[in-house]
Every structure is written in C-alpha cells, then in structure tokens.
Amino acid sequence: MGKSIVERAYYLMKLGRVFEERAKEEYMKGNISGFLHLAIGEEAVHVGATLAFGKGDIFVHYREHVWALARGISPKSLMAELFGKKTGVSKGKGGSMHLYEPLLNFYGGNAIVGAQIPHAVGAAYARKYLGHTEGVLVAFGDGATNAGNYYESLNMAALWELPVLFVNENNLYAIGTRIDRASAVKELYKKAKEFMPAERVDGMDFFQVYDAVSRAKEYIEREGKPYYIEFLTYRYEPHSMSDPGDYRSPRELKVFHDKDPVEFLKREGIKRGLFDENFVKEIDERVEEEIEEAVKFALESPEPEDSELFTDIFCEVCTDVVP
Amino acid sequence: MLYREALNRALDEMMEKDETVVVLGEDVGFYGGNYRVTEGLYAKYGEKRVIDTPIAENSIVGNAIGMALGGLRPVAEIMTVNFILIAMDQIVNQMAKLRYMSGGKIELPMVVRTPQGVSKQLAAQHSQSLERFFTSVPGLITMVASDATAAYYGLKKAIELDDPVIFLEHELLYPMKMEIKKRENFDPFRADIVKEGKDITVVSYLKMLHDTLKAVPVFEKELNVSVEVINLHSLNPLDMETIANSVKKTKRFVVVTEEPKTGSFAAEVVSKVSEELFYHLDAPPLRICGEDVPTPYNRKLELLSIPTPEKIAQQIVYWGREHGI
Ligand SMILES: Cc1ncc(C[n+]2csc(CCOP(=O)(O)OP(=O)(O)O)c2C)c(N)n1
Ligand SMILES: [Mg+2]
C-alpha cells in the first residue's frame, strides 16, 4: 500500500469525521432536518473500501455521507444538500439519504433497507453484458441481512456469476435491535458462505479494510464472480438524530471508542512512518477550513425555486406530454 | 394524553382482556417502538406476546396471517407505510383474499397498523400517503384514526373484528395532545360529523382533518358560509350514508387528503358522490390533495407538495367564488 493512499485515507476519514460532527451541530441549530444518520466510527470501512475499490459502481444505504465524500462528492455540495439548498448534490430534493453522482459511479443512498442490493446485482449484469470487467460494490447493514432481497441477491449474483462485492457493515445494531436478537446466524459472513467466498474483517482498522477490499476486487474481476466481506464496525452515535440510543452499554461504547478508526490510522500512520505529526496537523487544519467553507456555502446558497417542485419527474419528452 | 398513548391504551386493554392478542414488528418490544406506540407492553406482557422481528416486512405480515390461522389475534406493526410495500403480496394476494377463496371457511382476525403521511423533511421514500393501495383491494378493511378517540376505540374494534384490517395512523399525530372522548358505542364504520353546517360538506381524515378544521373559520368568513365537516374512521367500507345526507343538505362537496391527486382515494370518494348525488350538487365536487410529485426534502418545496390550512382555505375560497357562492 503506497504512502499516498494512506495520506489520502487520513484526509478523507478526517474529512468525514469533521463533516458529520458539524452536520450534527447544524442539525441541532435547525439548519438540517429530517433523518440524519451519522457514520461516526465507521469511517475506515467507508473510506477504505472506496479507495481500494477504485473505479466501478458503488451502491450504499442511507448512512452515506462518508461514502459520498470518499467517492469525490464535494463537502460543499453535500452540506448544501443537507441544508436542502439548490446547490446541493441532489438540488435539495433528496437530503441526507439520497445522494447520487452517476459521473462518479455513485448510485447513492437508499432509505429502504436492503433495496440497493438487487440494484447492484442488476448493475453488474448490465456491465458484464456491455463487455466491461469492472466489479460493483454494494454496502448494507447487519439489519439488511435478514431481509428477503438480501438472500435473493446473493443467490442471483452467484448463479449468474456476477462480479459483485458485498460489503456488510456490521455495526451490531439495526436501530434498537442488536444482531443477536434479529439474526439466527450470529457470524454474518456465514450467511453468504454457501454462495461465495466470504470473510470477516476488522472494520475499525483502515489497513485491514483496504487490504481485504483490494484482494476482493481483484478476485471478483479476475473470476467474474461475487465476493463477500463482513466488516465489524460500530456507529458511535445513535441510529439517527431521533433515536435516544440508550440501548447500548457504556462498556460496549468504550470498547469501540478505544478503537476509534481515525485515531487508529493517525497513530499507525505515524508509527509506520507513512506520515508525520506535521502532516496530520496540516490535514486537520485543512479539513476544518473545508468544512467551515462548506457550511458557509450551504448557508449562503439559495433555496430551490418553487417551480423545482415539478421538475425532474420525467425526461424532457415526457414532461412535454404529461402536463 | 397523546394520540400515541391512546393507541397504546387500546393495545394494552386488548392484550389484558384476550391472551390471544399478540403484537409483532420491528423494534416494537425491547426498544418500545419507533414512535413509542408499544411502549411498556414488552415489560408487561413479555417477549412471547410482544415480538421483535427482524427487518422483514413481507414475513411480518405473512407470519401474522399464519398466526391468525393458528388461533391468535395478531396486531402487526409496520414501522411506516413506506415499508409496507414490501409486504404487498401478503396483503393483497393472501390477507385480503383468503376468506373469499376458501368459500368463507377461513377467517383472519388480524390488524396491520402503520403510520403514513408527510412528516418533516424525510424525503420521497419516507413521506407518502398510500391509502389508495389498500382501499382499492376487495376484501380489505381500511380504517384511519384521526384523533385519540378514533385511535382508542377504532383500534380496539379493529382487533375484535374477525376480518383483516389495515389501520392507518399519521406520523405527525403521534405527539399531539388530545383526549379520548367517551364513546362506548363508537362504530368505526360510521363517519362523524365533527362540525355541523349548511353550505359546504368537507370530508377528511388523519392529519388533513386537523388542517381542514384550522382552515374552516378562514373560508367560512371569506365566503360567508357555514361548513359541515365529516371525519372518516373507515375508508373502505365508506359511510356514504352520512356523506349523502350532508351533501343533500349543503349541495356542495369537498374532500381533503394528503395523497397525490391522480388516482387518489379522494378520486374514489368524488366518483361515488358524483354517481349517487349528481342532481343534488350545485357545484362540481372539489378534491384538495397533494401534488403529483415525489415528496421533496427541501422544507419549502415539501410544504408546496401537500395541502396546508392556508392552501385549503385558499382553494375552497377560489372554488366557491368560481361557482357562485
Ligand atoms: C424496508 C425497511 N424496513 C424498515 C426500515 C426502517 N429502518 C431504517 S434503518 C433500519 C435499521 C437498519 O439497520 P442496519 O441494516 O443494520 O443498518 P445501520 O442503520 O446499522 O447502518 C430500519 C429498521 C426501512 N428503512 N426500510
Ligand atoms: Mg446495523
């Protein structure tokens, strides 16, 4: 793994962290509303997987800010989206759960648990049909592994030999329900093992995430078959801003806080001589500035015009015929 | 008391009275429900009667059907109506048809409760009113609870019925303060006249009923009329008798719903009124509904996409003037 990758990873993970901490603040001030699902604690998975996966389509669920940033959606257009502004990545129409940028092969968030999994299988089919060899990455929570379309997708990706990388973000909870109260199989990667190679990886450690996804990507594209990784990770924040989050023990929180992925990468990066304190300081300052600018941009951006209510429903041809 | 507490009380009393009543759904037990409707029931009745399910809506409804076949009276909670779409096969092909297909041999005493509607900036996949999908299915009863009284008595009645009921609530009503009015003879299949009047009949339910009631003084004054407001507790079957009696008196009809207008439940009500009461009407019936758009995230656009008290008043005033009131 090159030095520049690790530097980039630190920058993106820090960017994601500060972005979300700020988003939380802005939510409390009333500048952001609706559902806001923070991924604080899960940055190593979102950034590590995106960087290692490189090109290729990515499908994720609603806990998606860090995925979007890692994919290259700018903090400005992301913050503006959360503020519901015209300059937002979805013109203020989608909000936190609906960020998309096809130009970056980012097919974004989904507010319906598990709905993105079949999309990824279909996208892989299309790419293969059109003669591409690139794989498709789909991420989903532990909760989604109990839904029907999850199993349907594992089966079809394996049956049709499609290069799909299934990324299971196991943060132990689906809202207030812990996995052991929702899943009969407690080691989630085993829920895929009959269909494809599947493994469990520490999702708090950027190096392990990057390494696993790099290997998996190489496998799916070489073999033209699916692969599955379960990442053990944790969301430090409650499920969303409307969840009290009181179902988790302080002990459990401490265990995972001690493994804070951003702090871990900082420590390890320095220890392994991949970057130094100065670099960290520089990045931290740059990130603060970028987020400050993003908030300023979002605040100053205009609301969408009223007429926007009726745009983007159909393509132009249909817009002409449907009044 | 809060609206959601009225629902909770109904569940609690039914569970107390009848041990075949069970509750199932996502986060309904240990967590207490995402909107806290089932709060306290898990502690009181235990995990066998307040069942936390995985995220599997199709199976939640499918299991509830099986439980009803097996001798229980399940009340399934689907966290919000948006996720019920995953269970539509179980609802439309199974739940609604079993009695008929079995020549009346099979009975499904079950309820599927779910909140719907536009809350606040939850965006397109979490801000929908989908009553049309249920009201158009033969074999399904679709009830709505617009206030604490309808929530409490209506839900109890729904649980007692030997037929499957879709029981719709509204996300924004949950935290609203209201009282249960004593109504021992509450009949969900009879609509309530919540305000008497003689010039215009307005029918509504759920959140829109409250918005309509806010709009009433404004357009009554503006048009110098008195308005009769009807609150539905059941959408299908629909109490056409109460509606007809009112329209025969007022000769003008308005229905207010939050759903997008095209293909709406409101369209069905207007069809019935037009077919049955055409010669009683002095003005074309009016639908005030949501716009035909997916719900946007931006607050300003979101409010433009659904009726509000101001818009309800404006549209009724405009329509009234157009038609010589
Ligand atoms: C089909 C469906 N059912 C229920 C919900 C409500 N809901 C939103 S998030 C969530 C929990 C999902 O947990 P998990 O898959 O573990 O993802 P995480 O939130 O932990 O990232 C639930 C039940 C939904 N959005 N979609
Ligand atoms: Mg989870």
XYZ file of C-alpha atoms and ligand atoms in Angstrom:
675
model
C 0.000 0.000 0.000
C 1.507 3.300 -1.090
C 2.213 6.217 1.191
C -0.045 8.482 -0.862
C -3.017 6.140 -0.371
C -2.620 6.287 3.376
C -2.288 10.039 3.294
C -5.419 10.283 1.195
C -7.206 7.920 3.561
C -6.331 10.012 6.585
C -7.541 13.121 4.836
C -10.848 11.528 3.802
C -11.518 9.891 7.138
C -10.852 13.124 8.948
C -12.985 14.978 6.419
C -15.830 12.543 7.000
C -15.490 12.796 10.761
C -15.462 16.574 10.915
C -18.172 16.840 8.281
C -20.510 14.670 10.300
C -19.724 16.269 13.638
C -20.550 19.582 12.054
C -23.684 18.200 10.400
C -24.865 17.122 13.835
C -24.325 20.642 15.159
C -26.120 22.185 12.227
C -28.996 19.763 12.754
C -29.353 20.941 16.321
C -29.343 24.536 15.119
C -32.188 23.678 12.767
C -30.259 24.111 9.523
C -30.632 20.404 8.713
C -33.771 18.404 9.256
C -35.377 15.028 8.579
C -33.385 11.877 9.131
C -29.665 12.306 9.652
C -27.770 9.036 10.079
C -24.183 9.547 11.131
C -21.405 7.100 10.382
C -19.003 8.386 13.007
C -16.954 5.323 13.941
C -17.431 3.613 10.567
C -15.052 5.787 8.531
C -12.408 3.126 7.990
C -14.922 0.937 6.159
C -16.396 3.710 4.047
C -13.091 5.277 3.080
C -11.015 2.101 2.980
C -13.481 0.258 0.771
C -13.977 3.194 -1.596
C -10.244 3.783 -2.050
C -9.419 0.119 -2.515
C -12.326 -0.478 -4.853
C -11.221 2.252 -7.236
C -13.408 2.587 -10.278
C -16.679 0.691 -10.502
C -20.225 1.309 -9.362
C -20.975 1.802 -5.683
C -24.369 1.326 -4.046
C -24.912 2.128 -0.374
C -27.691 2.838 2.111
C -28.759 5.967 3.995
C -25.678 6.177 6.263
C -23.747 7.524 3.359
C -22.046 10.888 3.854
C -18.587 9.416 4.217
C -19.032 7.105 1.252
C -20.091 10.110 -0.819
C -17.142 12.233 0.296
C -14.715 9.390 -0.336
C -16.157 8.952 -3.797
C -15.448 12.584 -4.571
C -18.701 14.413 -3.941
C -17.583 17.780 -2.595
C -18.221 18.757 1.025
C -19.889 21.902 -0.291
C -22.483 20.203 -2.448
C -23.022 17.601 0.253
C -23.540 20.122 3.041
C -25.769 22.178 0.748
C -27.881 19.078 0.151
C -28.309 18.534 3.856
C -29.385 22.173 4.117
C -31.905 21.493 1.344
C -30.344 24.043 -0.952
C -30.456 24.399 -4.717
C -26.678 23.916 -4.911
C -26.899 20.546 -3.178
C -25.819 17.411 -4.982
C -29.492 16.443 -5.415
C -30.710 20.056 -5.730
C -32.088 19.921 -2.214
C -34.691 17.383 -3.243
C -33.094 14.282 -1.752
C -31.442 15.227 1.529
C -29.063 13.128 3.571
C -30.390 9.742 2.471
C -30.390 10.454 -1.260
C -27.007 11.432 -2.644
C -26.180 10.325 -6.167
C -23.484 11.089 -8.701
C -23.523 8.775 -11.721
C -20.492 10.612 -13.129
C -18.573 9.206 -10.168
C -20.314 5.815 -10.419
C -22.021 6.585 -7.140
C -25.588 5.331 -7.035
C -26.037 6.523 -3.603
C -28.261 6.218 -0.681
C -31.410 4.282 -0.216
C -33.919 4.818 2.552
C -35.486 1.397 2.129
C -33.425 -1.211 3.941
C -31.878 -3.667 1.510
C -33.366 -2.159 -1.650
C -29.961 -1.299 -3.087
C -28.715 -4.894 -3.018
C -30.659 -6.118 -6.075
C -29.727 -2.876 -7.852
C -26.071 -3.795 -7.539
C -26.692 -7.258 -8.961
C -28.538 -5.718 -11.905
C -25.813 -3.155 -12.479
C -23.193 -5.902 -12.514
C -25.289 -7.798 -15.037
C -25.522 -4.730 -17.259
C -21.805 -4.002 -17.074
C -20.982 -7.572 -17.914
C -23.477 -7.600 -20.780
C -21.908 -4.446 -22.165
C -18.478 -6.022 -22.060
C -16.966 -4.324 -19.038
C -14.997 -6.273 -16.482
C -15.365 -3.841 -13.614
C -16.983 -5.019 -10.434
C -19.806 -3.447 -8.476
C -19.707 -2.754 -4.730
C -22.787 -2.830 -2.585
C -22.823 -1.978 1.110
C -25.595 -2.724 3.582
C -26.104 -3.077 7.310
C -26.353 -6.094 9.560
C -30.095 -5.490 9.737
C -30.438 -5.839 5.984
C -29.054 -9.365 6.101
C -32.379 -10.556 7.496
C -34.410 -9.269 4.575
C -35.556 -11.348 1.645
C -33.919 -9.389 -1.128
C -30.552 -9.906 0.538
C -30.741 -13.682 0.054
C -32.248 -13.334 -3.386
C -29.312 -11.175 -4.387
C -26.647 -13.500 -3.006
C -28.204 -16.337 -4.928
C -28.520 -14.484 -8.200
C -25.069 -12.925 -8.097
C -23.605 -16.400 -7.553
C -25.923 -18.126 -10.037
C -25.219 -15.648 -12.817
C -21.547 -15.301 -11.899
C -21.525 -11.559 -11.450
C -18.627 -9.538 -10.066
C -20.386 -8.050 -7.067
C -18.556 -7.222 -3.872
C -20.974 -7.493 -0.967
C -19.869 -5.247 1.882
C -21.673 -5.926 5.101
C -21.269 -3.106 7.605
C -21.946 -4.963 10.808
C -22.279 -2.294 13.482
C -24.195 -4.736 15.713
C -27.478 -2.818 15.654
C -30.482 -2.242 13.468
C -31.922 0.811 15.219
C -32.542 -0.552 18.748
C -32.334 -4.250 17.941
C -28.997 -5.970 18.458
C -27.992 -8.580 15.884
C -28.266 -11.485 18.277
C -31.959 -10.661 18.730
C -32.566 -10.441 14.977
C -30.279 -12.927 13.257
C -30.243 -16.675 13.829
C -26.724 -16.826 12.427
C -24.543 -14.592 14.572
C -21.452 -14.555 12.390
C -22.947 -12.741 9.478
C -20.388 -13.685 6.835
C -21.592 -17.242 7.249
C -24.900 -16.119 5.824
C -23.129 -15.802 2.482
C -20.587 -18.570 2.628
C -22.634 -21.147 0.749
C -22.933 -18.762 -2.172
C -19.464 -17.257 -2.463
C -16.174 -16.792 -0.632
C -16.892 -14.784 2.497
C -14.770 -13.456 5.325
C -14.922 -11.315 8.431
C -12.571 -8.352 8.797
C -11.903 -5.731 11.483
C -13.653 -2.650 10.153
C -12.014 -0.254 12.593
C -8.603 -0.800 11.018
C -8.111 1.019 7.726
C -5.198 -1.185 6.707
C -7.199 -4.369 7.034
C -10.188 -2.891 5.237
C -8.065 -1.650 2.375
C -6.257 -4.900 2.067
C -9.397 -7.045 2.132
C -11.238 -4.953 -0.437
C -8.205 -4.833 -2.731
C -7.980 -8.617 -2.686
C -11.715 -8.990 -3.142
C -11.809 -6.572 -6.019
C -9.012 -8.407 -7.727
C -10.898 -11.676 -7.195
C -14.289 -10.571 -8.493
C -12.783 -9.036 -11.601
C -10.441 -11.923 -12.309
C -13.025 -14.652 -11.679
C -16.111 -12.716 -12.691
C -17.806 -13.917 -9.514
C -19.122 -12.365 -6.313
C -17.279 -11.991 -3.004
C -18.428 -11.106 0.488
C -16.825 -9.232 3.354
C -18.350 -8.676 6.755
C -16.748 -5.690 8.468
C -17.056 -5.460 12.214
C -17.617 -1.813 12.920
C -19.601 0.491 15.177
C -21.611 3.677 14.990
C -20.755 5.903 17.926
C -23.884 7.963 17.500
C -27.474 6.780 17.900
C -29.193 5.355 14.802
C -30.357 8.795 13.713
C -30.955 12.141 15.338
C -34.353 10.959 16.550
C -33.070 7.872 18.374
C -32.185 8.221 22.064
C -29.666 5.395 21.592
C -29.903 4.290 25.210
C -29.907 0.570 24.456
C -26.111 0.313 24.359
C -23.966 -0.168 27.416
C -21.241 2.346 28.328
C -18.835 -0.578 28.377
C -19.583 -1.516 24.819
C -19.250 2.093 23.713
C -15.888 2.324 25.443
C -14.559 -0.815 23.783
C -15.278 0.658 20.382
C -14.219 4.198 21.243
C -10.842 2.771 22.183
C -10.600 1.526 18.613
C -11.565 4.859 17.040
C -10.659 4.333 13.362
C -9.496 7.900 12.747
C -7.267 7.927 15.817
C -6.034 4.449 14.945
C -4.973 5.476 11.457
C -3.302 8.585 12.789
C -1.302 6.596 15.351
C -0.422 3.788 12.982
C 0.420 6.105 10.098
C 2.919 7.946 12.237
C 4.275 4.785 13.828
C 4.821 3.132 10.475
C 6.451 6.280 9.121
C 3.805 6.799 6.452
C 3.267 10.379 7.533
C 4.285 12.573 10.451
C 2.768 14.900 13.042
C 3.149 17.871 10.742
C 1.195 16.173 8.024
C -1.580 15.370 10.485
C -1.668 18.946 11.705
C -1.805 20.262 8.178
C -4.627 17.939 7.208
C -6.597 18.651 10.348
C -6.390 22.370 9.663
C -7.262 21.960 6.021
C -10.289 19.831 6.894
C -11.548 22.375 9.419
C -11.286 25.073 6.781
C -13.011 22.984 4.142
C -15.923 22.184 6.411
C -16.191 25.799 7.508
C -16.348 26.786 3.852
C -18.881 24.075 3.131
C -21.179 25.357 5.870
C -20.766 28.913 4.666
C -21.541 27.816 1.135
C -24.611 25.910 2.288
C -25.864 28.816 4.377
C -25.416 31.324 1.598
C -26.822 29.143 -1.158
C -30.343 29.870 -2.390
C -33.357 27.684 -1.795
C -34.623 25.875 -4.879
C -37.242 27.851 -6.808
C -40.855 26.853 -6.264
C -41.031 25.588 -9.849
C -38.467 22.924 -8.922
C -41.298 21.001 -7.296
C -42.380 19.871 -10.751
C -39.038 19.307 -12.453
C -37.006 16.094 -12.593
C -40.081 13.889 -12.536
C -39.794 12.823 -16.165
C -37.348 13.300 -19.028
C -37.968 16.241 -21.306
C -40.003 14.294 -23.830
C -42.400 13.053 -21.216
C -42.505 16.398 -19.444
C -43.924 17.810 -22.664
C -46.755 15.299 -22.823
C -47.554 14.995 -19.139
C -48.973 18.342 -18.004
C -52.853 12.357 26.752
C -51.034 11.983 23.488
C -52.508 10.399 20.347
C -49.929 7.622 20.508
C -50.877 6.911 24.114
C -54.477 6.337 23.040
C -53.238 3.634 20.676
C -51.076 2.214 23.418
C -54.019 2.065 25.785
C -56.135 0.255 23.201
C -53.402 -2.348 22.682
C -52.844 -2.721 26.395
C -56.535 -3.248 27.182
C -56.997 -5.738 24.376
C -53.912 -7.694 25.442
C -55.089 -7.654 29.018
C -58.518 -8.924 28.055
C -57.562 -11.538 25.470
C -54.364 -13.500 25.692
C -54.518 -14.487 22.022
C -53.761 -10.868 21.120
C -50.071 -10.519 20.227
C -48.063 -7.650 18.787
C -45.230 -8.089 16.306
C -42.975 -5.784 14.344
C -39.556 -4.138 14.111
C -38.346 -2.613 17.374
C -41.812 -2.915 18.947
C -40.669 -4.780 22.060
C -37.417 -4.157 23.870
C -36.988 -0.757 22.200
C -40.589 0.293 22.775
C -41.474 1.126 19.187
C -40.002 3.761 16.921
C -42.951 6.036 17.632
C -43.382 4.577 21.124
C -46.857 3.246 20.428
C -46.000 -0.110 22.004
C -44.041 1.366 24.917
C -44.300 -0.642 28.123
C -46.041 -3.627 26.552
C -42.868 -5.713 26.350
C -42.218 -5.292 30.057
C -45.810 -6.086 30.881
C -46.576 -8.981 28.540
C -43.158 -10.391 27.720
C -41.398 -11.323 24.540
C -43.807 -14.066 23.540
C -46.611 -11.569 23.161
C -44.661 -8.514 22.051
C -42.478 -9.940 19.355
C -39.428 -8.160 17.981
C -38.963 -9.189 14.370
C -36.029 -8.789 12.037
C -36.383 -6.290 9.167
C -38.652 -8.480 7.072
C -41.961 -6.803 6.306
C -43.151 -9.456 3.897
C -42.734 -12.057 6.622
C -44.168 -9.840 9.337
C -47.486 -9.716 7.510
C -47.127 -13.293 6.283
C -46.432 -14.504 9.818
C -49.355 -12.518 11.145
C -51.582 -14.298 8.636
C -50.215 -17.613 9.851
C -50.725 -16.603 13.461
C -54.333 -15.704 12.709
C -54.799 -19.070 11.002
C -53.206 -20.713 14.002
C -55.592 -19.212 16.503
C -54.092 -15.895 17.563
C -55.218 -12.301 17.035
C -52.035 -10.639 15.802
C -51.515 -6.912 15.560
C -48.592 -6.349 13.214
C -46.834 -3.011 13.239
C -45.128 -1.900 10.066
C -42.823 0.901 11.166
C -44.069 3.230 8.440
C -46.319 2.747 5.447
C -43.320 3.122 3.154
C -42.084 -0.330 4.129
C -45.479 -1.981 3.760
C -44.872 -2.010 0.028
C -42.548 -4.950 0.626
C -45.489 -6.834 2.153
C -47.990 -6.099 -0.594
C -48.193 -9.679 -1.850
C -49.116 -10.880 1.609
C -51.661 -8.103 1.937
C -53.247 -8.177 -1.494
C -52.951 -11.813 -2.581
C -53.155 -13.510 0.778
C -54.698 -11.498 3.577
C -57.451 -9.893 1.519
C -58.490 -12.995 -0.380
C -58.351 -15.992 1.944
C -61.888 -15.734 3.247
C -63.320 -15.462 -0.260
C -61.131 -18.087 -1.900
C -61.973 -20.573 0.827
C -65.679 -20.069 0.359
C -65.823 -18.424 3.750
C -64.088 -21.233 5.646
C -61.048 -19.235 6.595
C -61.072 -16.273 8.918
C -58.236 -13.843 9.562
C -58.743 -11.821 12.724
C -55.723 -9.581 12.318
C -54.669 -5.958 12.124
C -51.771 -4.338 10.326
C -51.083 -0.959 11.901
C -48.895 1.581 10.208
C -48.358 5.341 10.169
C -48.294 7.225 6.914
C -48.009 10.732 5.604
C -45.612 13.580 5.143
C -43.795 14.240 8.389
C -40.935 16.719 8.237
C -38.269 16.547 5.544
C -37.983 12.781 5.464
C -37.871 12.881 1.643
C -39.581 10.862 -1.049
C -39.151 7.307 0.234
C -40.338 8.203 3.737
C -43.127 10.694 3.074
C -46.099 9.019 1.489
C -49.818 8.578 1.899
C -50.701 5.261 0.308
C -54.311 4.621 1.339
C -55.316 4.151 -2.305
C -53.360 0.902 -2.484
C -55.459 -0.614 0.297
C -58.842 0.933 -0.378
C -58.824 -0.471 -3.898
C -58.422 -4.089 -2.756
C -61.640 -6.096 -2.331
C -61.562 -7.976 0.951
C -59.613 -5.398 2.913
C -60.964 -3.066 5.537
C -59.036 0.194 5.713
C -59.510 2.165 8.886
C -57.974 5.530 9.764
C -57.511 7.088 13.174
C -57.682 10.858 13.026
C -57.832 11.573 16.737
C -57.369 9.898 20.115
C -60.994 8.765 20.262
C -60.824 7.017 16.906
C -57.392 5.686 17.787
C -58.563 4.138 21.025
C -61.995 2.798 20.110
C -61.115 2.192 16.472
C -58.079 0.067 17.201
C -59.947 -1.974 19.793
C -62.721 -2.560 17.295
C -60.214 -3.493 14.582
C -58.669 -6.111 16.888
C -62.091 -7.520 17.767
C -63.162 -7.878 14.151
C -62.804 -11.290 12.539
C -61.573 -9.739 9.294
C -58.195 -8.309 8.332
C -57.858 -4.583 8.872
C -55.288 -2.119 7.618
C -55.161 0.502 10.348
C -53.639 3.781 9.225
C -52.188 6.353 11.577
C -50.289 9.555 10.793
C -46.716 10.224 11.854
C -47.402 13.813 12.844
C -50.360 12.921 15.051
C -48.351 10.743 17.467
C -47.045 13.544 19.697
C -50.271 15.580 19.545
C -52.148 16.173 22.785
C -55.790 15.133 22.699
C -58.344 13.399 24.863
C -60.316 10.227 24.358
C -63.975 11.233 24.381
C -66.215 8.658 25.993
C -67.936 6.811 23.163
C -68.927 3.314 24.267
C -70.900 2.820 21.048
C -68.147 4.007 18.759
C -68.671 2.488 15.327
C -65.707 2.892 13.001
C -67.930 2.311 10.017
C -69.992 5.408 10.801
C -68.363 8.704 9.960
C -68.562 11.531 12.473
C -69.908 14.970 11.761
C -67.363 16.977 13.698
C -68.893 20.309 12.816
C -72.357 20.988 11.504
C -73.032 23.444 8.720
C -75.374 24.026 5.819
C -73.485 25.288 2.761
C -70.485 23.055 2.045
C -69.659 19.457 3.043
C -65.984 18.800 3.622
C -64.764 15.236 4.179
C -61.305 14.494 5.549
C -59.283 12.279 7.907
C -55.887 11.882 9.579
C -53.692 14.992 9.628
C -55.683 16.704 6.900
C -58.766 16.702 9.100
C -56.901 18.882 11.582
C -55.627 21.173 8.844
C -59.132 21.423 7.421
C -60.539 22.386 10.800
C -57.907 25.116 11.034
C -58.908 26.392 7.605
C -62.645 26.356 8.300
C -63.034 29.697 10.133
C -61.000 31.411 7.421
C -63.039 30.324 4.450
C -66.339 30.400 6.317
C -65.739 34.076 6.938
C -64.337 34.788 3.493
C -67.262 33.111 1.688
C -69.811 33.898 4.354
C -70.935 30.275 4.607
C -71.248 27.569 7.203
C -69.390 24.346 6.613
C -70.138 20.801 7.641
C -67.019 18.743 8.354
C -67.090 14.949 8.257
C -64.375 12.796 9.806
C -63.995 9.312 8.332
C -62.891 6.410 10.508
C -63.062 3.877 7.725
C -62.170 4.485 4.083
C -63.383 1.137 2.844
C -66.135 0.443 3.666
C -67.091 4.080 3.256
C -70.055 5.580 5.092
C -71.819 7.038 2.068
C -74.996 7.478 4.038
C -73.563 10.164 6.284
C -71.892 11.821 3.308
C -75.080 11.710 1.226
C -77.250 13.142 3.965
C -74.852 16.000 4.355
C -74.473 16.700 0.633
C -78.234 16.663 0.118
C -78.361 19.473 2.637
C -75.307 21.511 1.574
C -75.273 20.728 -2.161
C -71.542 21.232 -2.318
C -68.794 18.701 -1.739
C -65.081 18.910 -0.959
C -62.680 16.144 0.053
C -59.252 16.909 1.514
C -56.479 14.292 1.534
C -52.689 14.421 1.685
C -52.000 11.840 -1.064
C -51.054 12.851 -4.609
C -54.228 13.678 -6.507
C -54.073 11.385 -9.509
C -55.620 8.014 -8.782
C -56.240 9.017 -5.184
C -58.705 7.712 -2.640
C -60.186 11.200 -2.877
C -60.952 10.451 -6.526
C -62.957 7.431 -5.431
C -64.993 9.489 -2.972
C -65.698 12.098 -5.633
C -66.753 9.349 -8.060
C -69.216 7.992 -5.550
C -70.577 11.448 -4.783
C -70.901 12.230 -8.492
C -72.632 8.965 -9.300
C -75.011 8.978 -6.409
C -75.655 12.650 -5.785
C -75.148 14.362 -9.130
C -78.529 16.055 -9.206
C -78.143 17.317 -5.674
C -74.948 19.180 -6.437
C -74.824 22.912 -7.104
C -71.106 22.914 -7.879
C -68.592 20.402 -9.211
C -67.052 18.404 -6.383
C -63.578 19.536 -5.334
C -60.551 17.448 -4.453
C -57.845 19.112 -2.426
C -54.882 16.739 -2.442
C -51.134 16.581 -2.576
C -49.348 17.387 -5.810
C -48.466 14.594 -8.220
C -44.793 14.623 -7.242
C -42.470 12.504 -5.110
C -42.103 14.396 -1.825
C -39.055 16.684 -1.904
C -36.627 17.055 1.024
C -36.453 20.856 0.988
C -38.958 22.206 3.506
C -40.375 24.930 1.301
C -40.969 22.516 -1.572
C -42.289 19.889 0.812
C -44.953 22.287 2.062
C -45.820 23.160 -1.526
C -46.381 19.476 -2.252
C -49.184 18.920 0.280
C -52.282 20.784 1.424
C -51.811 23.159 4.356
C -54.501 25.077 6.275
C -53.742 28.183 4.208
C -53.927 26.330 0.904
C -57.100 24.517 1.895
C -58.760 27.845 2.707
C -57.486 29.469 -0.487
C -58.600 26.644 -2.740
C -62.046 26.460 -1.216
C -62.472 30.224 -1.470
C -61.353 30.198 -5.100
C -63.623 27.283 -5.946
C -66.520 28.827 -4.044
C -66.230 32.111 -5.952
C -65.898 30.271 -9.273
C -69.150 28.517 -8.571
C -71.226 31.353 -7.295
C -71.071 31.006 -3.548
C -37.673 -1.977 4.394
C -37.417 -1.118 5.562
N -37.853 -1.508 6.766
C -37.616 -0.739 7.843
C -36.951 0.434 7.727
C -36.682 1.291 8.952
N -35.274 1.243 9.261
C -34.439 2.196 8.849
S -32.880 1.866 9.232
C -33.267 0.432 9.984
C -32.192 -0.399 10.606
C -31.218 -0.892 9.624
O -30.119 -1.414 10.290
P -28.820 -1.904 9.519
O -29.210 -2.578 8.259
O -28.019 -2.664 10.473
O -28.094 -0.562 9.097
P -27.451 0.559 10.045
O -28.533 1.553 10.313
O -26.957 -0.086 11.282
O -26.371 1.189 9.255
C -34.633 0.220 9.929
C -35.329 -0.924 10.520
C -36.543 0.816 6.439
N -35.910 1.984 6.226
N -36.769 0.020 5.381
Mg -26.532 -2.014 11.731
